[in-house]
Coordinates of C-alpha atoms in Angstrom, one line a residue:
X1 CA -25.6 -17.5 -27.1
X2 CA -27.6 -14.4 -28.1
X3 CA -25.8 -11.2 -28.5
X4 CA -26.3 -8.6 -25.8
X5 CA -25.6 -4.9 -26.2
X6 CA -23.7 -3.0 -23.5
X7 CA -24.1 0.7 -23.2
X8 CA -20.9 2.3 -22.0
X9 CA -20.8 4.8 -19.2
X10 CA -19.4 8.3 -19.4
X11 CA -16.6 9.0 -17.1
X12 CA -17.0 12.7 -16.3
X13 CA -15.5 15.4 -14.2
X14 CA -12.0 16.7 -13.4
X15 CA -9.3 14.1 -14.0
X16 CA -11.8 11.3 -14.6
X17 CA -12.4 11.9 -18.3
X18 CA -13.0 9.7 -21.2
X19 CA -15.8 7.6 -22.5
X20 CA -16.2 4.0 -23.7
X21 CA -17.7 3.5 -27.1
X22 CA -21.0 1.8 -27.4
X23 CA -20.4 -1.8 -28.3
X24 CA -22.3 -5.0 -28.9
X25 CA -20.4 -8.1 -28.1
X26 CA -21.2 -11.8 -27.6
X27 CA -20.1 -12.8 -24.1
X28 CA -18.2 -16.0 -23.9
X29 CA -19.0 -18.4 -21.1
X30 CA -16.1 -19.5 -18.9
X31 CA -15.0 -23.1 -19.2
X32 CA -14.2 -22.9 -15.5
X33 CA -17.8 -22.3 -14.5
X34 CA -19.5 -24.1 -17.4
X35 CA -20.5 -27.1 -15.3
X36 CA -22.1 -24.9 -12.6
X37 CA -24.0 -23.0 -15.3
X38 CA -25.2 -26.2 -17.0
X39 CA -26.3 -27.6 -13.6
X40 CA -28.3 -24.4 -12.9
X41 CA -26.1 -23.5 -9.9
X42 CA -24.8 -20.3 -11.6
X43 CA -26.5 -18.0 -14.0
X44 CA -24.9 -17.6 -17.5
X45 CA -22.2 -15.0 -17.9
X46 CA -24.6 -12.5 -19.6
X47 CA -26.5 -12.4 -16.3
X48 CA -23.4 -12.3 -14.2
X49 CA -21.6 -9.2 -15.5
X50 CA -23.0 -5.6 -14.9
X51 CA -25.3 -4.2 -17.6
X52 CA -22.5 -1.8 -18.5
X53 CA -19.3 -3.7 -17.6
X54 CA -15.9 -2.1 -17.4
X55 CA -14.7 -2.9 -21.0
X56 CA -11.0 -2.9 -21.6
X57 CA -9.6 -2.4 -25.1
X58 CA -6.3 -4.3 -25.0
X59 CA -5.3 -3.3 -28.5
X60 CA -5.2 0.4 -27.6
X61 CA -2.5 -0.5 -25.0
X62 CA -0.6 -2.8 -27.3
X63 CA -1.6 -5.9 -25.3
X64 CA -2.7 -9.3 -26.6
X65 CA -6.3 -10.5 -26.3
X66 CA -6.1 -13.6 -24.2
X67 CA -8.1 -16.6 -23.3
X68 CA -9.4 -17.9 -20.0
X69 CA -7.7 -20.7 -18.1
X70 CA -4.6 -21.9 -16.2
X71 CA -3.2 -21.7 -12.7
X72 CA -0.7 -19.0 -11.8
X73 CA 1.8 -19.9 -9.2
X74 CA 3.3 -17.3 -6.8
X75 CA 4.8 -17.1 -3.4
X76 CA 4.6 -15.1 -0.1
X77 CA 6.6 -15.5 3.0
X78 CA 3.7 -15.3 5.6
X79 CA 0.3 -16.7 5.6
X80 CA -1.2 -13.3 6.4
X81 CA 0.0 -12.1 3.1
X82 CA -2.9 -13.6 1.3
X83 CA -4.0 -10.0 1.5
X84 CA -1.6 -9.4 -1.4
X85 CA -4.5 -10.7 -3.6
X86 CA -6.4 -7.6 -2.8
X87 CA -3.4 -5.5 -3.6
X88 CA -2.6 -7.3 -6.9
X89 CA -6.3 -7.7 -7.9
X90 CA -6.6 -3.9 -7.7
X91 CA -10.4 -3.7 -8.1
X92 CA -11.1 -0.2 -6.8
X93 CA -13.9 2.4 -7.0
X94 CA -11.4 4.5 -8.8
X95 CA -7.8 3.4 -9.7
X96 CA -4.7 4.4 -11.5
X97 CA -4.2 3.4 -15.1
X98 CA -0.8 2.7 -16.7
X99 CA -0.2 6.4 -17.0
X100 CA -1.0 6.9 -13.3
X101 CA -4.2 8.8 -14.1
X102 CA -7.2 8.2 -11.9
X103 CA -10.1 6.6 -13.7
X104 CA -13.3 4.9 -12.6
X105 CA -13.2 1.2 -12.2
X106 CA -15.8 -0.4 -10.0
X107 CA -17.7 2.9 -10.4
X108 CA -19.5 3.5 -13.7
X109 CA -18.7 7.2 -13.4
X110 CA -17.9 10.0 -10.9
X111 CA -18.7 13.7 -10.8
X112 CA -16.2 15.8 -8.9
X113 CA -17.3 19.3 -8.0
X114 CA -14.3 21.3 -6.8
X115 CA -13.1 18.4 -4.6
X116 CA -16.1 19.2 -2.3
X117 CA -18.8 17.1 -3.7
X118 CA -18.3 13.6 -5.2
X119 CA -21.2 11.9 -6.9
X120 CA -20.4 8.2 -7.4
X121 CA -22.5 6.2 -9.9
X122 CA -22.5 2.4 -9.6
X123 CA -23.0 -0.1 -12.4
X124 CA -26.5 -1.4 -12.6
X125 CA -26.4 -5.2 -12.4
X126 CA -23.0 -5.3 -10.6
X127 CA -22.9 -8.2 -8.1
X128 CA -20.8 -9.4 -5.3
X129 CA -18.9 -12.7 -5.8
X130 CA -21.9 -14.6 -4.2
X131 CA -24.3 -13.1 -6.8
X132 CA -26.0 -10.6 -4.5
X133 CA -26.5 -7.1 -6.0
X134 CA -23.9 -4.4 -5.2
X135 CA -25.8 -1.2 -4.5
X136 CA -25.7 2.0 -2.5
X137 CA -27.1 0.0 0.5
X138 CA -23.6 -1.5 0.9
X139 CA -22.2 2.1 1.2
X140 CA -25.0 3.2 3.6
X141 CA -24.4 0.1 5.8
X142 CA -20.7 0.9 6.2
X143 CA -21.2 4.6 6.8
X144 CA -24.1 4.4 9.2
X145 CA -23.7 1.0 10.9
X146 CA -20.0 0.5 10.9
X147 CA -18.0 3.7 10.5
X148 CA -20.3 5.6 12.9
X149 CA -20.9 2.8 15.3
X150 CA -18.7 3.4 18.4
X151 CA -18.5 -0.3 19.2
X152 CA -17.2 -1.2 15.7
X153 CA -15.2 2.0 15.1
X154 CA -14.2 3.5 18.4
X155 CA -12.3 6.3 16.7
X156 CA -15.1 7.1 14.2
X157 CA -14.8 7.2 10.4
X158 CA -11.4 6.9 8.9
X159 CA -9.3 10.0 9.1
X160 CA -9.2 10.9 5.4
X161 CA -12.9 11.6 5.5
X162 CA -12.3 14.5 7.9
X163 CA -11.7 18.0 6.6
X164 CA -10.6 20.2 9.5
X165 CA -12.6 17.9 11.8
X166 CA -15.6 18.0 9.6
X167 CA -17.1 14.7 8.5
X168 CA -18.9 14.5 5.1
X169 CA -22.6 14.6 4.5
X170 CA -23.3 11.2 2.9
X171 CA -26.4 10.5 1.0
X172 CA -27.9 7.7 -1.1
X173 CA -30.4 9.1 -3.6
X174 CA -31.1 5.7 -5.2
X175 CA -29.7 2.2 -5.5
X176 CA -26.9 3.3 -7.8
X177 CA -25.8 6.7 -6.5
X178 CA -23.7 7.6 -3.5
X179 CA -22.8 11.2 -2.7
X180 CA -20.0 12.5 -0.4
X181 CA -20.0 16.2 0.3
X182 CA -18.0 18.6 2.4
X183 CA -18.2 22.4 2.9
X184 CA -14.4 22.6 2.1
X185 CA -12.3 20.7 -0.4
X186 CA -11.1 17.1 0.3
X187 CA -8.5 16.7 -2.4
X188 CA -7.2 13.4 -1.0
X189 CA -10.6 11.6 -1.2
X190 CA -10.1 10.0 -4.7
X191 CA -6.4 9.2 -4.1
X192 CA -7.2 7.3 -1.0
X193 CA -9.8 5.2 -2.8
X194 CA -7.1 4.2 -5.3
X195 CA -4.5 3.1 -2.7
X196 CA -2.9 -0.3 -2.6
X197 CA -4.7 -0.7 0.8
X198 CA -8.0 0.9 0.1
X199 CA -10.3 2.2 2.9
X200 CA -13.3 0.1 1.6
X201 CA -16.1 2.6 2.2
X202 CA -18.6 -0.1 1.5
X203 CA -19.4 -3.6 2.9
X204 CA -21.5 -6.6 1.7
X205 CA -24.4 -5.5 3.8
X206 CA -26.4 -8.6 3.1
X207 CA -23.6 -10.8 4.5
X208 CA -22.7 -8.6 7.5
X209 CA -26.1 -7.7 8.9
X210 CA -26.6 -11.1 10.5
X211 CA -23.6 -10.3 12.7
X212 CA -24.8 -6.8 13.6
X213 CA -27.0 -6.3 16.8
X214 CA -29.2 -3.7 15.0
X215 CA -30.3 -6.3 12.4
X216 CA -30.3 -9.6 14.2
X217 CA -32.5 -11.2 16.8
X218 CA -30.7 -11.3 20.2
X219 CA -31.2 -15.0 20.7
X220 CA -29.9 -15.8 17.2
X221 CA -26.9 -13.5 17.7
X222 CA -26.1 -15.2 21.0
X223 CA -26.0 -18.5 19.3
X224 CA -23.5 -17.2 16.8
X225 CA -21.4 -15.7 19.6
X226 CA -21.3 -19.1 21.3
X227 CA -20.4 -20.9 18.1
X228 CA -17.6 -18.4 17.4
X229 CA -16.4 -18.4 21.0
X230 CA -16.3 -14.6 21.3
X231 CA -17.9 -12.4 24.0
X232 CA -19.4 -9.6 22.0
X233 CA -21.2 -9.1 18.7
X234 CA -18.8 -6.3 17.8
X235 CA -15.9 -8.8 18.0
X236 CA -17.8 -11.3 15.9
X237 CA -18.6 -8.6 13.4
X238 CA -15.0 -7.5 13.1
X239 CA -13.8 -11.1 12.8
X240 CA -16.1 -11.6 9.7
X241 CA -15.3 -8.1 8.3
X242 CA -11.9 -8.7 6.7
X243 CA -12.1 -6.9 3.4
X244 CA -8.4 -6.2 3.2
X245 CA -7.0 -9.2 5.1
X246 CA -8.9 -11.4 2.6
X247 CA -8.7 -14.4 5.0
X248 CA -12.4 -15.1 5.2
X249 CA -13.5 -17.2 2.2
X250 CA -17.2 -16.7 3.1
X251 CA -16.9 -12.9 2.8
X252 CA -18.2 -11.7 -0.6
X253 CA -15.7 -9.6 -2.6
X254 CA -15.5 -7.6 -5.8
X255 CA -11.9 -8.6 -6.5
X256 CA -11.0 -10.6 -9.6
X257 CA -10.2 -13.8 -7.6
X258 CA -11.9 -15.1 -4.5
X259 CA -10.3 -17.1 -1.7
X260 CA -11.2 -20.8 -2.0
X261 CA -9.1 -22.2 0.9
X262 CA -10.4 -22.3 4.4
X263 CA -8.0 -22.3 7.4
X264 CA -5.0 -22.6 5.1
X265 CA -1.5 -22.6 6.4
X266 CA 1.1 -23.0 3.6
X267 CA -1.0 -23.1 0.4
X268 CA -3.9 -21.0 -0.7
X269 CA -6.0 -21.2 -3.8
X270 CA -8.0 -18.3 -5.3
X271 CA -10.5 -18.9 -8.1
X272 CA -11.9 -16.5 -10.7
X273 CA -14.8 -14.3 -9.5
X274 CA -17.8 -15.4 -11.6
X275 CA -19.4 -11.9 -11.2
X276 CA -16.3 -9.8 -11.9
X277 CA -17.2 -6.5 -13.6
X278 CA -14.5 -6.3 -16.3
X279 CA -14.6 -7.8 -19.8
X280 CA -12.3 -7.4 -22.8
X281 CA -13.7 -5.9 -26.0
X282 CA -14.1 -9.4 -27.5
X283 CA -16.6 -10.3 -24.8
X284 CA -14.3 -12.4 -22.6
X285 CA -14.9 -11.9 -18.9
X286 CA -11.7 -11.2 -17.0
X287 CA -9.7 -12.3 -15.3
X288 CA -8.1 -14.5 -17.9
X289 CA -6.4 -16.7 -15.4
X290 CA -8.8 -19.2 -13.6
X291 CA -6.8 -20.0 -10.5
X292 CA -4.0 -18.3 -8.5
X293 CA -2.0 -20.7 -6.2
X294 CA -0.2 -18.8 -3.4
X295 CA 2.4 -20.8 -1.6
X296 CA 3.9 -19.7 1.8
X297 CA 7.7 -20.3 1.9
X298 CA 10.5 -19.1 4.1
X299 CA 12.0 -15.8 3.0
X300 CA 15.3 -17.3 2.1
X301 CA 13.7 -19.8 -0.3
X302 CA 11.9 -17.4 -2.7
X303 CA 14.9 -16.9 -5.0
X304 CA 15.8 -20.6 -5.0
X305 CA 12.3 -21.7 -5.8
X306 CA 12.0 -19.1 -8.5
X307 CA 15.3 -20.3 -9.9
X308 CA 13.9 -23.8 -10.0
X309 CA 10.9 -22.6 -12.1
X310 CA 8.3 -23.1 -9.3
X311 CA 6.6 -19.8 -9.9
X312 CA 4.9 -18.1 -12.8
X313 CA 5.0 -14.5 -11.5
X314 CA 7.2 -13.3 -8.6
X315 CA 8.7 -10.1 -7.4
X316 CA 7.9 -10.0 -3.7
X317 CA 10.7 -11.6 -1.7
X318 CA 13.2 -11.0 -4.5
X319 CA 16.1 -8.5 -4.2
X320 CA 18.5 -7.2 -6.7
X321 CA 21.2 -9.5 -5.3
X322 CA 19.1 -12.4 -6.5
X323 CA 19.4 -11.3 -10.1
X324 CA 22.4 -13.4 -10.9
X325 CA 21.0 -16.7 -9.7
X326 CA 17.7 -15.9 -11.4
X327 CA 19.3 -15.3 -14.7
X328 CA 21.2 -18.6 -14.4
X329 CA 17.9 -20.6 -14.1
X330 CA 16.0 -19.0 -16.9
X331 CA 16.5 -21.6 -19.6
X332 CA 15.8 -24.6 -17.4
X333 CA 13.0 -22.9 -15.5
X334 CA 11.3 -21.6 -18.7
X335 CA 11.0 -18.0 -17.3
X336 CA 12.5 -14.6 -17.9
X337 CA 13.9 -12.2 -15.3
X338 CA 12.8 -8.6 -16.0
X339 CA 14.2 -5.6 -14.2
X340 CA 11.6 -3.1 -13.3
X341 CA 12.1 0.4 -11.8
X342 CA 11.5 1.0 -8.1
X343 CA 9.0 3.6 -6.9
X344 CA 10.1 3.8 -3.3
X345 CA 11.9 7.0 -2.2
X346 CA 14.8 5.0 -0.8
X347 CA 15.7 1.3 -1.2
X348 CA 17.0 1.3 2.4
X349 CA 16.4 4.0 5.0
X350 CA 17.4 4.4 8.7
X351 CA 14.7 5.9 11.0
X352 CA 16.0 7.5 14.2
X353 CA 13.1 7.3 16.6
X354 CA 12.4 10.8 17.8
X355 CA 9.9 9.5 20.2
X356 CA 12.3 7.0 21.9
X357 CA 11.4 6.5 25.6
X358 CA 15.0 7.1 26.8
X359 CA 15.1 10.8 27.6
X360 CA 18.8 11.2 27.2
X361 CA 18.9 9.5 23.8
X362 CA 15.7 11.2 22.7
X363 CA 17.3 14.6 23.1
X364 CA 20.3 13.4 21.1
X365 CA 18.2 11.8 18.3
X366 CA 16.1 15.0 18.0
X367 CA 19.2 17.2 17.5
X368 CA 19.4 17.6 13.7
X369 CA 23.2 17.8 13.9
X370 CA 23.3 14.2 15.1
X371 CA 21.2 12.9 12.2
X372 CA 23.1 15.0 9.7
X373 CA 26.4 13.6 11.0
X374 CA 25.3 10.0 10.8
X375 CA 24.2 10.6 7.2
X376 CA 27.4 12.4 6.2
X377 CA 29.5 9.5 7.5
X378 CA 27.9 6.9 5.2
X379 CA 29.8 5.7 2.2
X380 CA 26.9 5.3 -0.2
X381 CA 29.2 4.7 -3.2
X382 CA 30.6 1.5 -1.6
X383 CA 27.1 0.3 -0.7
X384 CA 25.9 0.9 -4.2
X385 CA 28.8 -0.9 -5.8
X386 CA 28.7 -3.8 -3.3
X387 CA 25.0 -4.4 -3.3
X388 CA 23.7 -3.0 -6.7
X389 CA 26.8 -3.1 -9.0
X390 CA 26.5 0.7 -9.1
X391 CA 23.1 0.7 -10.8
X392 CA 21.2 2.5 -7.9
X393 CA 21.3 6.2 -7.3
X394 CA 23.1 7.5 -4.2
X395 CA 21.5 10.1 -2.0
X396 CA 19.3 10.9 0.9
X397 CA 15.6 10.2 1.1
X398 CA 13.6 12.4 -1.2
X399 CA 11.3 12.1 -4.1
X400 CA 12.4 10.5 -7.4
X401 CA 13.4 12.4 -10.5
X402 CA 10.0 11.7 -12.2
X403 CA 8.3 13.8 -9.6
X404 CA 8.0 17.5 -10.2
X405 CA 9.2 18.1 -6.7
X406 CA 12.6 16.5 -7.3
X407 CA 15.8 18.6 -6.7
X408 CA 19.3 17.4 -6.9
X409 CA 20.1 19.7 -4.0
X410 CA 17.7 17.7 -1.8
X411 CA 19.0 14.3 -3.0
X412 CA 22.6 15.4 -2.1
X413 CA 21.7 17.2 1.2
X414 CA 23.8 15.8 4.0
X415 CA 24.4 12.7 1.8
X416 CA 27.8 13.3 0.3
X417 CA 30.4 11.6 2.5
X418 CA 32.3 14.2 4.6
X419 CA 33.9 12.8 7.7
X420 CA 35.4 16.1 8.8
X421 CA 32.0 17.8 8.7
X422 CA 30.4 14.9 10.5
X423 CA 33.0 15.0 13.3
X424 CA 32.6 18.7 13.6
X425 CA 28.8 18.5 14.0
X426 CA 29.2 15.9 16.8
X427 CA 31.8 17.9 18.5
X428 CA 29.6 21.0 18.3
X429 CA 26.8 19.0 20.0
X430 CA 29.1 18.4 23.0
X431 CA 29.7 14.7 22.1
X432 CA 33.5 15.3 22.1
X433 CA 34.5 13.0 25.0
X434 CA 35.4 9.4 24.1
X435 CA 35.7 6.0 25.8
X436 CA 38.9 4.0 25.9
X437 CA 37.6 2.2 22.7
X438 CA 37.3 5.5 20.9
X439 CA 33.5 5.8 20.9
X440 CA 31.9 9.1 21.8
X441 CA 29.9 9.5 25.0
X442 CA 26.6 11.2 25.7
X443 CA 26.5 14.0 28.3
X444 CA 25.5 11.4 30.9
X445 CA 28.6 9.4 30.2
X446 CA 27.0 6.5 28.3
X447 CA 28.7 5.5 25.1
X448 CA 27.2 6.5 21.7
X449 CA 26.0 3.1 20.6
X450 CA 23.2 3.3 18.1
X451 CA 21.0 0.2 18.2
X452 CA 19.3 -0.3 14.8
X453 CA 16.5 -2.9 14.7
X454 CA 15.6 -4.6 11.4
X455 CA 12.8 -6.9 10.2
X456 CA 15.4 -9.5 9.4
X457 CA 13.9 -10.1 6.0
X458 CA 16.3 -8.5 3.6
X459 CA 19.9 -9.5 3.4
X460 CA 20.7 -6.3 1.5
X461 CA 19.8 -4.3 4.7
X462 CA 22.1 -6.3 6.9
X463 CA 24.9 -6.1 4.3
X464 CA 24.4 -2.3 4.1
X465 CA 24.5 -1.9 7.9
X466 CA 27.7 -3.9 8.0
X467 CA 29.3 -1.3 5.8
X468 CA 27.8 1.5 7.8
X469 CA 29.1 0.0 11.0
X470 CA 32.6 0.7 9.8
X471 CA 31.6 4.1 8.5
X472 CA 30.2 5.2 11.8
X473 CA 33.1 3.8 13.8
X474 CA 35.2 6.4 12.0
X475 CA 33.3 9.2 13.7
X476 CA 33.2 7.5 17.1
X477 CA 29.7 6.0 16.8
X478 CA 29.1 2.3 17.3
X479 CA 26.3 0.6 15.3
X480 CA 24.6 -2.4 16.9
X481 CA 22.2 -4.4 14.6
X482 CA 19.3 -6.3 16.1
X483 CA 17.2 -8.4 13.7
X484 CA 13.6 -9.0 14.8
X485 CA 10.3 -10.3 13.3
X486 CA 8.5 -7.6 11.4
X487 CA 5.4 -7.3 13.6
X488 CA 7.6 -7.3 16.8
X489 CA 9.7 -4.6 15.3
X490 CA 6.8 -2.4 14.5
X491 CA 5.2 -2.8 17.9
X492 CA 8.4 -1.9 19.6
X493 CA 8.8 1.2 17.4
X494 CA 5.2 2.3 18.1
X495 CA 5.7 1.9 21.8
X496 CA 8.9 4.0 21.8
X497 CA 11.1 1.1 22.7
X498 CA 13.3 1.2 19.6
X499 CA 16.1 3.6 19.2
X500 CA 16.3 3.3 15.4
X501 CA 15.0 1.0 12.8
X502 CA 15.3 0.3 9.1
X503 CA 12.7 0.0 6.3
X504 CA 12.1 1.2 2.8
X505 CA 11.8 5.0 2.3
X506 CA 8.4 6.6 1.5
X507 CA 6.3 4.1 -0.4
X508 CA 5.4 6.8 -2.9
X509 CA 8.5 8.4 -4.4
X510 CA 6.5 9.7 -7.4
X511 CA 4.1 12.3 -5.9
X512 CA 2.2 14.8 -7.9
X513 CA 0.4 18.0 -6.7
X514 CA -2.8 15.9 -6.3
X515 CA -1.1 13.3 -4.1
X516 CA -1.8 13.7 -0.4
X517 CA 1.3 14.8 1.5
X518 CA 0.0 13.2 4.7
X519 CA 2.9 10.7 4.7
X520 CA 5.4 13.6 5.0
X521 CA 3.6 15.1 8.0
X522 CA 3.6 13.6 11.5
X523 CA 0.2 12.0 10.8
X524 CA 0.9 8.3 10.9
X525 CA 2.6 6.0 13.3
X526 CA 3.9 4.0 10.3
X527 CA 6.5 6.6 9.7
X528 CA 9.0 5.0 12.0
X529 CA 10.8 8.3 13.0
X530 CA 7.7 9.7 14.9
X531 CA 5.3 6.9 15.8
X532 CA 3.8 8.7 18.8
X533 CA 3.3 11.9 16.9
X534 CA 1.4 9.9 14.3
X535 CA -0.6 8.2 17.0
X536 CA -1.6 11.6 18.4
X537 CA -2.9 12.6 15.0
X538 CA -4.6 9.3 14.2
X539 CA -6.5 9.2 17.5
X540 CA -7.3 12.9 17.6
X541 CA -5.1 13.4 20.7
X542 CA -6.3 10.4 22.7
X543 CA -2.9 8.7 22.7
X544 CA 0.6 9.5 21.6
X545 CA 2.3 12.9 21.9
X546 CA 1.7 16.2 20.1
X547 CA 4.6 17.2 17.8
X548 CA 7.0 19.6 19.6
X549 CA 9.8 20.1 17.1
X550 CA 9.5 23.3 15.0
X551 CA 10.1 21.5 11.7
X552 CA 7.5 18.8 12.5
X553 CA 5.0 21.4 13.6
X554 CA 5.5 23.2 10.3
X555 CA 5.0 19.9 8.3
X556 CA 1.8 19.4 10.2
X557 CA 0.6 22.9 9.4
X558 CA 1.6 22.6 5.7
X559 CA -0.3 19.3 5.3
X560 CA -3.4 21.0 6.7
X561 CA -2.9 23.9 4.3
X562 CA -2.7 21.4 1.4
X563 CA -6.1 20.0 2.3
X564 CA -7.6 23.5 2.2
X565 CA -5.8 24.6 -1.0
X566 CA -8.1 25.2 -4.0
X567 CA -5.6 25.1 -6.9
X568 CA -2.9 22.6 -8.0
X569 CA -0.4 25.4 -8.0
X570 CA -1.0 26.1 -4.3
X571 CA -0.7 22.4 -3.6
X572 CA 2.5 22.1 -5.5
X573 CA 4.1 25.0 -3.6
X574 CA 3.1 23.3 -0.3
X575 CA 4.5 19.9 -1.5
X576 CA 7.8 21.4 -2.5
X577 CA 8.2 23.1 0.9
X578 CA 7.5 19.8 2.7
X579 CA 10.0 17.9 0.6
X580 CA 12.7 20.6 1.3
X581 CA 12.0 20.4 5.0
X582 CA 12.6 16.6 5.1
X583 CA 15.8 16.9 3.1
X584 CA 17.3 19.5 5.4
X585 CA 16.2 17.8 8.7
X586 CA 17.1 14.2 7.7
X587 CA 14.1 12.7 9.6
X588 CA 15.0 9.5 7.9
X589 CA 18.5 8.7 6.6
X590 CA 18.1 7.4 3.0
X591 CA 21.0 5.5 1.4
X592 CA 20.1 5.1 -2.3
X593 CA 17.1 4.7 -4.6
X594 CA 16.3 3.3 -8.0
X595 CA 17.7 -0.2 -7.4
X596 CA 16.2 -2.4 -10.1
X597 CA 13.5 -4.8 -8.9
X598 CA 13.8 -8.4 -10.4
X599 CA 10.5 -9.8 -11.6
X600 CA 10.3 -13.5 -12.6
X601 CA 7.8 -14.2 -15.4
X602 CA 7.0 -17.5 -16.9
X603 CA 7.6 -17.6 -20.7
X604 CA 4.0 -18.8 -21.0
X605 CA 2.6 -15.8 -19.2
X606 CA 1.7 -12.9 -21.6
X607 CA 0.8 -9.2 -21.2
X608 CA 3.2 -8.7 -18.3
X609 CA 5.1 -5.5 -19.2
X610 CA 8.8 -5.8 -19.8
X611 CA 9.5 -2.3 -18.4
X612 CA 7.4 -1.0 -15.5
X613 CA 7.5 0.4 -12.0
X614 CA 7.3 -1.8 -8.9
X615 CA 5.7 0.5 -6.3
X616 CA 3.3 0.1 -3.4
X617 CA 1.9 3.5 -3.8
X618 CA 0.8 4.6 -6.3
X619 CA 0.3 1.3 -8.2
X620 CA -0.3 -1.5 -5.7
X621 CA 2.8 -3.4 -7.0
X622 CA 1.4 -5.6 -9.8
X623 CA -2.1 -4.1 -9.5
X624 CA -1.7 -1.0 -11.7
X625 CA -0.4 -3.4 -14.5
X626 CA -3.7 -5.3 -14.4
X627 CA -2.9 -9.0 -13.6
X628 CA -6.5 -9.8 -14.6
X629 CA -5.3 -9.2 -18.2
X630 CA -2.3 -11.6 -17.9
X631 CA -2.9 -14.9 -19.6
X632 CA -1.2 -18.2 -20.4
X633 CA -0.4 -19.1 -24.0
X634 CA 0.0 -22.6 -25.2

């Protein structure tokens, strides 16, 4: 095969610094696609990668150069979690590297002018997984024909593109340049592009246009509607447009692996993307692994199957309590159990629903004294010993020590067990009357029974709540646990039908000044303590409720100030104030953090880091550690 030079791109502006050296490498054809190339069904690799591919130098990061091949086995507990392949694949316009710095990935480069103007440069020759060119037309189509089409996007463009209500000016000077521009700074723009669930501000226009009324003959579109058994072209378009769900094998992608299973139920196969944009410095196109096999199993079987050696890479579905059984199976299963750090702000958190539909209970839950009392009564030391052998860190929900906004004072706020203070706070609230069984009563006479709904997926949550049941009984509060299916739980919380719920703490416990503090503000229904406040923000007031607690209003104002701040110092000050407000108001009751995350890795699988952080944001779980660089050794 003739050698072909690749001219590297300069990554310029702000935090996106660094340049690849000019290199001349001989690209190596994939054995997986060789027969298709030989038959003329697929162009050779030199014509499949961009003119200036993303070249990774593994030696600089102390990783081994690998070889292509093999099938990686992993598991999920729901068929809809095929979307994890988008998370793990982590092909992003810009993404975090192993030092959690933002760098171009799909983009060849990006110029950032004061967080107000972002000029994105695409890689000439970059193609979708079906071989069609990836150009600025894909960005234009999404912006003009999807995001700003009221039938496809009733609420308009995604919220992070609004700066004080102002949408960006978006232009497309040529096939390889896209410009987003605001009159004021939008400091969260790049961070959102790097998220585990990215906003996808582009679409494969060539694939989606046949499903769009503006580009397709009415009669032809009617035939498609009839075949798909849907009533409107918008519904048909949205059904096809599943960039994150990753459940449409026909939809072109830029991810390292593409879905090869149609209408799967319990087993899904993903094969290497022949047009993927990354190569190693030896000229081998990534990903190294040819096929990923994702099996759907019951939640309770993940640890057992991992113990039996039925996976090559697994962390999802495994808890620290599984470590003992995983260690026992290492020799027979030919795998190792690594213990990674955990990036969530709290391993387990209780979320009182401040938007609960019951007015009497809503008033009680909104009283900060009640939330503080519940937190003070919890014996976190016993939970830590019983569930994590004392290896986790006890405390309320706040950022982790690696964040510049960490304070021991916030970790300990209302989180050091003190039954006398807890009882005094409840008495002060007027909850000093008791039933015959010893439980306190609300002003209307109802017993103080706190119903906590769970997703029923993590045994450690139920074990912790069993301990808390006894703790709260000591202050006259009864805990009732109600396990539900995850989607049912979320829908009940969003509708205000749930009194309290449990989940992890903030996904991102490692924030920096450049991290958007939106998840600390009442901006998203996914924060289970204020779903209706989040809905109000997300729909620009069309549904939900406006925040009416002073602390929540201040968080809202501070988050807006952060978006307008011009310096990292100003943003850091705002961040610290927001973290302090959360710690003092106990909007979510954190139990502990830092519990090790077990990661099962086949002994044949190389380049998986022994020590790392398992975090949804930032990092996309395995994504930031680049699974496309993992490979099987003989």
